[in-house]
Tab-separated table of C-alpha atoms and ligand atoms in Angstrom:
chain	number	residue	atom	x	y	z
A	75	MET	CA	-58.943	68.246	1.613
A	76	ILE	CA	-56.146	66.091	1.235
A	77	ASP	CA	-54.683	65.376	-2.591
A	78	VAL	CA	-52.067	63.082	-2.930
A	79	ILE	CA	-50.279	63.455	-5.996
A	80	GLY	CA	-47.416	61.011	-6.883
A	81	LEU	CA	-46.232	60.252	-3.441
A	82	SER	CA	-42.837	58.001	-2.626
A	83	LYS	CA	-40.899	56.990	0.215
A	84	ILE	CA	-37.676	55.858	-0.135
A	85	PHE	CA	-35.516	54.432	2.782
A	86	ASN	CA	-31.493	54.512	2.250
A	87	ILE	CA	-29.948	51.960	4.883
A	88	ARG	CA	-26.429	50.840	5.672
A	89	ILE	CA	-26.557	47.030	6.492
A	90	ASN	CA	-23.926	45.437	5.050
A	91	GLY	CA	-23.282	48.619	2.970
A	92	ALA	CA	-26.027	50.970	1.534
A	93	LYS	CA	-29.519	49.518	0.817
A	94	VAL	CA	-32.499	51.386	-0.730
A	95	ILE	CA	-36.223	50.229	0.549
A	96	ASN	CA	-39.141	51.446	-1.200
A	97	GLY	CA	-41.786	52.520	1.802
A	98	CYS	CA	-44.028	53.371	-1.102
A	99	GLU	CA	-44.283	54.387	-4.142
A	100	ASN	CA	-46.037	56.658	-6.638
A	101	ILE	CA	-49.639	56.782	-4.442
A	102	ASN	CA	-51.879	58.879	-5.382
A	103	PHE	CA	-55.404	59.464	-3.673
A	104	SER	CA	-57.943	62.428	-2.749
A	105	VAL	CA	-59.983	62.460	0.476
A	106	LYS	CA	-63.330	65.395	0.639
A	107	GLU	CA	-63.853	66.882	3.731
A	108	GLY	CA	-65.632	64.648	6.198
A	109	GLU	CA	-64.755	61.483	4.132
A	110	PHE	CA	-63.394	58.156	5.791
A	111	LEU	CA	-61.194	56.794	3.275
A	112	SER	CA	-59.944	53.049	3.996
A	113	ILE	CA	-56.327	51.762	3.296
A	114	LEU	CA	-55.807	47.942	2.520
A	115	GLY	CA	-53.029	45.772	1.191
A	116	PRO	CA	-50.741	42.771	2.359
A	117	SER	CA	-48.320	43.200	5.031
A	118	GLY	CA	-45.140	45.647	4.063
A	119	ILE	CA	-46.561	47.461	0.825
A	120	GLY	CA	-46.237	50.675	3.184
A	121	LYS	CA	-49.243	51.462	4.138
A	122	SER	CA	-47.991	52.781	7.621
A	123	THR	CA	-45.333	54.600	5.525
A	124	ILE	CA	-48.126	56.510	3.629
A	125	LEU	CA	-49.672	57.763	7.087
A	126	LYS	CA	-46.374	58.937	8.653
A	127	CYS	CA	-45.628	60.706	5.321
A	128	LEU	CA	-49.143	62.460	6.538
A	129	TYR	CA	-48.313	63.285	9.397
A	130	ARG	CA	-44.812	64.339	8.520
A	131	THR	CA	-43.008	61.765	10.940
A	132	TYR	CA	-41.169	60.938	7.303
A	133	LEU	CA	-40.267	63.701	5.009
A	134	PRO	CA	-41.448	62.145	1.701
A	135	THR	CA	-38.728	61.128	-1.491
A	136	LYS	CA	-41.075	62.482	-4.089
A	137	GLY	CA	-44.774	64.428	-4.533
A	138	GLU	CA	-46.712	66.401	-3.316
A	139	ILE	CA	-49.600	65.983	-0.119
A	140	TYR	CA	-51.926	69.201	-0.479
A	141	TYR	CA	-53.954	69.301	2.810
A	142	GLU	CA	-56.642	72.428	3.019
A	143	SER	CA	-56.047	73.315	6.241
A	144	SER	CA	-58.145	75.875	8.555
A	145	ILE	CA	-55.497	77.761	10.254
A	146	PHE	CA	-53.336	78.343	6.966
A	147	GLY	CA	-55.232	77.529	4.180
A	148	LYS	CA	-53.917	74.975	1.620
A	149	VAL	CA	-50.590	73.697	2.407
A	150	ASN	CA	-48.311	70.833	0.857
A	151	ILE	CA	-47.305	68.814	3.883
A	152	ALA	CA	-44.197	67.448	2.015
A	153	ARG	CA	-43.009	70.578	1.889
A	154	VAL	CA	-43.780	72.957	4.673
A	155	PRO	CA	-41.575	74.110	7.682
A	156	ASP	CA	-41.548	71.705	11.235
A	157	ARG	CA	-42.684	74.695	12.835
A	158	LYS	CA	-45.731	74.889	10.627
A	159	MET	CA	-46.119	71.065	10.923
A	160	ILE	CA	-46.368	71.031	14.764
A	161	VAL	CA	-48.894	73.936	14.567
A	162	LEU	CA	-50.983	71.376	12.253
A	163	ARG	CA	-50.388	68.603	14.852
A	164	ASN	CA	-51.510	70.604	17.555
A	165	ARG	CA	-54.391	71.917	16.053
A	166	GLU	CA	-55.773	69.882	13.578
A	167	ILE	CA	-54.480	66.780	12.728
A	168	GLY	CA	-54.112	63.611	15.261
A	169	TYR	CA	-52.743	60.221	14.616
A	170	VAL	CA	-52.807	56.889	16.324
A	171	SER	CA	-50.044	54.700	15.863
A	172	GLN	CA	-49.627	50.760	14.707
A	173	PHE	CA	-47.638	49.892	17.842
A	174	LEU	CA	-48.568	51.250	20.918
A	175	ARG	CA	-46.148	53.831	23.056
A	176	VAL	CA	-47.747	54.190	26.396
A	177	ILE	CA	-45.680	57.071	28.517
A	178	PRO	CA	-44.417	55.848	31.532
A	179	ARG	CA	-45.819	56.355	35.341
A	180	ILE	CA	-48.824	58.779	33.900
A	181	SER	CA	-51.955	57.270	34.623
A	182	ALA	CA	-54.739	55.965	31.837
A	183	ILE	CA	-56.967	58.613	32.877
A	184	ASP	CA	-54.328	61.621	32.522
A	185	VAL	CA	-52.822	60.288	28.976
A	186	VAL	CA	-56.216	60.574	27.573
A	187	LEU	CA	-57.279	63.890	29.173
A	188	GLU	CA	-53.649	65.656	28.381
A	189	PRO	CA	-54.820	66.947	24.525
A	190	LEU	CA	-57.853	68.626	26.074
A	191	LEU	CA	-55.913	70.412	28.985
A	192	LEU	CA	-53.077	71.503	26.070
A	193	LYS	CA	-55.377	72.642	23.244
A	194	ASN	CA	-58.747	73.217	24.823
A	195	GLN	CA	-57.501	75.148	27.809
A	196	ILE	CA	-60.420	74.051	30.070
A	197	SER	CA	-60.331	72.936	33.467
A	198	TYR	CA	-58.329	69.744	34.682
A	199	LYS	CA	-61.666	68.976	36.771
A	200	GLU	CA	-63.644	69.385	33.369
A	201	ALA	CA	-61.201	67.667	31.070
A	202	ARG	CA	-61.210	64.787	33.723
A	203	LYS	CA	-64.991	64.260	33.228
A	204	ARG	CA	-64.926	64.019	29.901
A	205	ALA	CA	-62.067	61.466	29.669
A	206	GLU	CA	-63.691	58.991	32.170
A	207	GLU	CA	-67.209	59.522	30.209
A	208	LEU	CA	-65.158	58.204	27.294
A	209	LEU	CA	-63.322	55.452	29.212
A	210	PHE	CA	-66.641	54.090	29.995
A	211	GLN	CA	-67.884	54.022	26.566
A	212	LEU	CA	-65.257	52.466	25.400
A	213	ARG	CA	-65.665	50.117	28.397
A	214	ILE	CA	-62.356	50.358	30.448
A	215	PRO	CA	-62.993	48.787	33.801
A	216	GLU	CA	-63.220	51.978	36.160
A	217	TYR	CA	-59.943	50.640	38.711
A	218	LEU	CA	-57.783	51.039	35.585
A	219	PHE	CA	-58.064	54.954	35.359
A	220	ASP	CA	-55.737	55.805	37.646
A	221	ALA	CA	-53.349	52.770	37.056
A	222	TYR	CA	-50.575	53.243	34.726
A	223	PRO	CA	-51.340	51.923	30.977
A	224	SER	CA	-47.487	49.867	30.804
A	225	THR	CA	-49.190	46.822	32.329
A	226	PHE	CA	-52.446	47.373	30.649
A	227	SER	CA	-53.484	44.315	28.205
A	228	GLY	CA	-52.785	45.020	24.618
A	229	GLY	CA	-56.478	45.822	23.601
A	230	GLU	CA	-56.741	48.364	26.981
A	231	GLN	CA	-53.772	49.968	26.049
A	232	GLN	CA	-54.843	50.567	22.232
A	233	ARG	CA	-58.339	51.677	23.656
A	234	ILE	CA	-56.397	54.073	25.827
A	235	ASN	CA	-54.608	55.393	22.817
A	236	ILE	CA	-57.912	56.032	20.697
A	237	ALA	CA	-59.221	57.666	22.869
A	238	ARG	CA	-56.110	60.189	23.656
A	239	ALA	CA	-56.300	60.751	20.046
A	240	ILE	CA	-60.491	61.106	19.308
A	241	ILE	CA	-61.157	63.111	22.604
A	242	TRP	CA	-60.235	66.620	21.087
A	243	LYS	CA	-62.129	65.917	17.994
A	244	PRO	CA	-59.018	66.449	15.297
A	245	ARG	CA	-60.375	67.983	11.942
A	246	LEU	CA	-58.334	64.775	10.605
A	247	LEU	CA	-57.840	61.642	11.725
A	248	LEU	CA	-55.465	59.497	10.980
A	249	LEU	CA	-55.368	55.626	12.316
A	250	ASP	CA	-53.015	52.897	11.845
A	251	GLU	CA	-54.651	49.656	12.442
A	252	PRO	CA	-56.283	50.950	15.447
A	253	THR	CA	-58.762	47.632	15.688
A	254	ALA	CA	-55.759	45.324	15.381
A	255	SER	CA	-55.693	44.172	19.121
A	256	LEU	CA	-59.391	44.111	19.722
A	257	ASP	CA	-62.416	41.772	20.254
A	258	LYS	CA	-65.463	41.937	18.173
A	259	GLU	CA	-67.189	44.017	20.915
A	260	SER	CA	-64.726	46.499	21.326
A	261	VAL	CA	-64.017	46.687	17.560
A	262	GLU	CA	-67.750	47.796	17.408
A	263	ILE	CA	-67.675	50.610	19.821
A	264	VAL	CA	-64.636	51.973	18.625
A	265	LEU	CA	-66.102	52.056	15.088
A	266	SER	CA	-69.096	53.844	16.095
A	267	LYS	CA	-67.126	56.419	17.973
A	268	PHE	CA	-64.836	57.038	14.771
A	269	LEU	CA	-68.599	57.595	12.702
A	270	LYS	CA	-69.495	59.786	15.271
A	271	LEU	CA	-66.684	61.868	14.901
A	272	LYS	CA	-66.941	61.635	11.016
A	273	GLU	CA	-70.814	63.368	12.044
A	274	GLU	CA	-69.375	66.114	13.470
A	275	GLY	CA	-67.410	66.910	10.470
A	276	SER	CA	-63.860	65.257	11.121
A	277	THR	CA	-62.425	63.574	7.946
A	278	LEU	CA	-60.382	59.905	8.633
A	279	ILE	CA	-57.972	57.785	7.344
A	280	GLY	CA	-57.680	54.746	8.405
A	281	VAL	CA	-55.674	51.354	7.548
A	282	PHE	CA	-57.016	48.242	8.188
A	283	HIS	CA	-56.093	44.857	7.560
A	284	GLN	CA	-59.896	43.266	7.704
A	285	GLU	CA	-61.388	44.296	4.593
A	286	GLU	CA	-65.053	43.898	6.476
A	287	ILE	CA	-64.281	46.158	8.799
A	288	ALA	CA	-62.385	48.898	5.840
A	289	LYS	CA	-66.140	48.149	3.977
A	290	SER	CA	-68.109	48.808	7.034
A	291	ILE	CA	-66.873	52.088	7.625
A	292	SER	CA	-65.076	53.742	4.504
A	293	ASP	CA	-66.848	56.281	1.887
A	294	LYS	CA	-64.156	55.095	-0.365
A	295	ILE	CA	-61.049	52.627	-0.200
A	296	TYR	CA	-57.744	52.835	-1.326
A	297	ILE	CA	-56.152	49.016	-2.498
A	298	MET	CA	-52.254	48.355	-2.306
A	299	LYS	CA	-51.068	45.894	-4.323
B	443	LIG	N1	-37.475	53.854	9.393
B	443	LIG	C1	-37.669	52.856	7.708
B	443	LIG	N2	-36.597	52.716	7.714
B	443	LIG	C2	-36.217	51.582	6.769
B	443	LIG	N3	-37.306	50.889	6.147
B	443	LIG	C3	-38.467	51.345	6.355
B	443	LIG	C4	-38.708	51.799	7.852
B	443	LIG	N4	-40.236	52.319	7.916
B	443	LIG	C5	-40.699	51.133	6.629
B	443	LIG	N5	-39.688	50.414	5.959
B	443	LIG	C6	-40.151	49.726	5.306
B	443	LIG	O1	-40.715	50.313	4.085
B	443	LIG	C7	-41.702	49.181	3.965
B	443	LIG	C8	-43.042	49.430	4.103
B	443	LIG	O2	-43.350	49.198	5.782
B	443	LIG	P1	-44.610	49.805	6.118
B	443	LIG	O3	-44.618	49.543	7.735
B	443	LIG	O4	-45.135	51.006	5.482
B	443	LIG	O5	-45.635	48.291	5.961
B	443	LIG	P2	-47.190	48.126	6.166
B	443	LIG	O6	-47.793	48.136	4.776
B	443	LIG	O7	-47.860	49.586	7.280
B	443	LIG	O8	-46.906	47.063	6.609
B	443	LIG	P3	-47.878	46.152	7.907
B	443	LIG	O9	-49.611	45.705	7.245
B	443	LIG	O10	-47.022	45.208	8.464
B	443	LIG	O11	-48.025	47.340	9.271
B	443	LIG	C9	-41.160	47.792	4.081
B	443	LIG	O12	-40.352	47.097	3.591
B	443	LIG	C10	-40.642	48.441	5.741
B	443	LIG	O13	-39.137	47.111	5.913
B	444	LIG	MG1	-47.913	49.224	9.063
């Protein structure tokens, strides 16, 4: 489903003159449909950069990212026009960022159900029911459902972000350290949700810091050195 070939991202920045920073260099891996691939490696090695290239937050400097999409057939994410990438993001590809950006003054439940309203064309009432179910499963206390996530704990915010990403069952889900702020019990609940998504046919690529988490959940591990 995904073939990453010779992917590199170089940043040209200006601090006291021009500097070149290697985001990631010569990355090669493949992922089959329905697989879970984990990416492991030390801080600063370029894990988030790879995911951002896959989601096209970053335009790769070199290399190809072939993706077998269901809407357009085979596309090269490294070169696909922006308007097609927007359609892919809206319809097929989900992303959970490493650092949480909560939307101000929107309640937790509305943050979670919004993708359903935008993508699945169901009523607010039905979307809310499904979002509540998911938040219960992720052990978010009910009194927080209508509160603003900006005041939530790190782990609560992370679970809201995950709920928003999995509720619409994207075909491909990119996860950047989705369990970093969670306690052991929450990690297990979240991992079981990812596995359920996989059983239902989704393909997942996740960056993890703890090797044991990566080993417990993935079919393949890509190690960066
Ligand atoms: N937008 C950017 N502009 C300039 N440099 C960047 C940018 N994004 C990433 N980098 C640099 O690219 C390198 C890889 O960063 P990246 O965030 O991919 O690492 P990482 O493996 O995800 O690290 P961590 O485990 O700490 O999250 C770092 O040296 C970082 O400073
Ligand atoms: Mg990172």
